[in-house]
Amino acid sequence: MEAKAVARYVRVSPRKARIVVDLVRGKSVVRAQEILAYTNRAIAECVEKTLNSAVANAENVHNVRADLLYVKEAFVNEGPTMKRIRPRAKGSAARIRKRSSHITIIVATREED
């Protein structure tokens, strides 16, 4: 049994989001929620919301208790990049790239493996 949740167009670079997502991959859901609650990164809150959504999907659709689940897959894909311009010296311009991410978390029960 698997349940999935995706947070799309999150305004953080994928490189920064992968640092937090790597902390919870393979852990039990209860342990992952504890880790995210005390992680000192802004994106940890969004990853925790996505994890809680995946757990709620498992509970509502498949009638599975949260303490039986673990984080089977967790990954961050690159979303669209907004391009902005900052004025520089002598009338030139520098490009600013505001990156976004798509966070995907899949939870499953241990018995399937």
Coordinates of C-alpha atoms in Angstrom, one line a residue:
M1 CA 0.0 0.0 0.0
E2 CA 1.4 3.4 -1.0
A3 CA 0.1 7.0 -0.7
K4 CA 1.6 10.0 -2.3
A5 CA 1.5 13.8 -1.9
V6 CA 3.1 16.5 -4.1
A7 CA 3.8 20.1 -3.2
R8 CA 4.3 22.0 -6.5
Y9 CA 5.8 25.4 -7.2
V10 CA 7.4 25.8 -3.8
R11 CA 9.5 29.0 -3.9
V12 CA 12.8 27.5 -2.7
S13 CA 15.7 26.2 -4.8
P14 CA 15.8 22.5 -5.2
R15 CA 19.3 22.3 -3.9
K16 CA 18.2 23.7 -0.5
A17 CA 15.1 21.6 -0.4
R18 CA 17.0 18.3 -1.0
I19 CA 19.1 18.9 2.1
V20 CA 15.9 18.6 4.3
V21 CA 14.3 15.8 2.2
D22 CA 17.4 13.7 2.5
L23 CA 17.0 13.7 6.3
V24 CA 13.6 11.9 6.3
R25 CA 14.0 9.4 3.4
G26 CA 13.6 5.9 4.7
K27 CA 12.6 6.9 8.2
S28 CA 9.3 6.0 9.9
V29 CA 6.6 8.7 9.7
V30 CA 6.7 9.4 13.4
R31 CA 10.5 9.8 13.4
A32 CA 10.4 11.9 10.2
Q33 CA 7.8 14.3 11.8
E34 CA 10.0 14.7 14.8
I35 CA 13.1 15.4 12.6
L36 CA 11.2 18.0 10.6
A37 CA 9.7 19.7 13.7
Y38 CA 13.2 20.5 14.9
T39 CA 15.0 21.2 11.7
N40 CA 16.2 24.7 11.5
R41 CA 15.4 25.4 7.8
A42 CA 12.5 27.3 6.4
I43 CA 11.6 24.6 3.9
A44 CA 11.2 22.0 6.7
E45 CA 7.7 23.4 7.4
C46 CA 6.6 22.8 3.7
V47 CA 8.2 19.3 3.7
E48 CA 6.3 18.5 6.9
K49 CA 3.0 19.7 5.4
T50 CA 3.6 17.4 2.4
L51 CA 4.5 14.5 4.6
N52 CA 1.3 15.0 6.7
S53 CA -0.7 15.2 3.5
A54 CA 0.7 11.9 2.3
V55 CA -0.1 10.3 5.7
A56 CA -3.6 11.7 5.6
N57 CA -4.1 10.2 2.1
A58 CA -3.0 6.8 3.4
E59 CA -5.3 7.0 6.4
N60 CA -8.4 8.1 4.4
V61 CA -8.0 6.1 1.3
H62 CA -6.4 2.9 2.5
N63 CA -7.4 2.9 6.2
V64 CA -3.8 2.5 7.5
R65 CA -2.6 3.8 10.9
A66 CA 0.1 6.5 10.7
D67 CA 2.5 4.6 13.0
L68 CA 2.7 1.7 10.5
L69 CA 4.0 3.9 7.7
Y70 CA 7.4 4.9 6.6
V71 CA 8.8 7.3 4.0
K72 CA 9.4 5.1 1.0
E73 CA 10.4 7.8 -1.4
A74 CA 11.1 11.5 -1.0
F75 CA 12.5 13.6 -3.8
V76 CA 12.7 17.1 -5.1
N77 CA 12.3 18.1 -8.8
E78 CA 13.1 21.4 -10.3
G79 CA 10.1 23.7 -11.1
P80 CA 10.0 26.7 -13.4
T81 CA 12.5 29.5 -12.8
M82 CA 11.4 33.1 -12.7
K83 CA 13.9 35.4 -14.4
R84 CA 14.4 38.9 -13.0
I85 CA 16.8 41.7 -13.8
R86 CA 19.0 43.7 -11.4
P87 CA 20.8 46.9 -12.7
R88 CA 24.5 46.8 -12.6
A89 CA 27.4 49.1 -13.3
K90 CA 27.7 51.1 -16.6
G91 CA 24.1 50.5 -17.7
S92 CA 24.4 46.7 -17.8
A93 CA 22.1 44.2 -16.2
A94 CA 22.5 41.0 -14.2
R95 CA 20.0 38.2 -14.3
I96 CA 18.4 36.9 -11.1
R97 CA 17.0 33.4 -11.2
K98 CA 14.2 32.7 -8.6
R99 CA 14.0 29.0 -8.6
S100 CA 11.1 26.8 -7.6
S101 CA 10.7 23.1 -6.6
H102 CA 8.2 20.3 -6.7
I103 CA 8.4 18.1 -3.5
T104 CA 7.1 14.6 -3.7
I105 CA 6.7 12.2 -0.8
I106 CA 5.5 8.6 -1.0
V107 CA 4.7 6.7 2.2
A108 CA 4.1 2.9 2.4
T109 CA 3.7 0.1 4.9
R110 CA 6.7 -2.0 5.8
E111 CA 4.9 -5.3 5.1
E112 CA 5.1 -4.8 1.3
D113 CA 8.9 -4.9 1.1

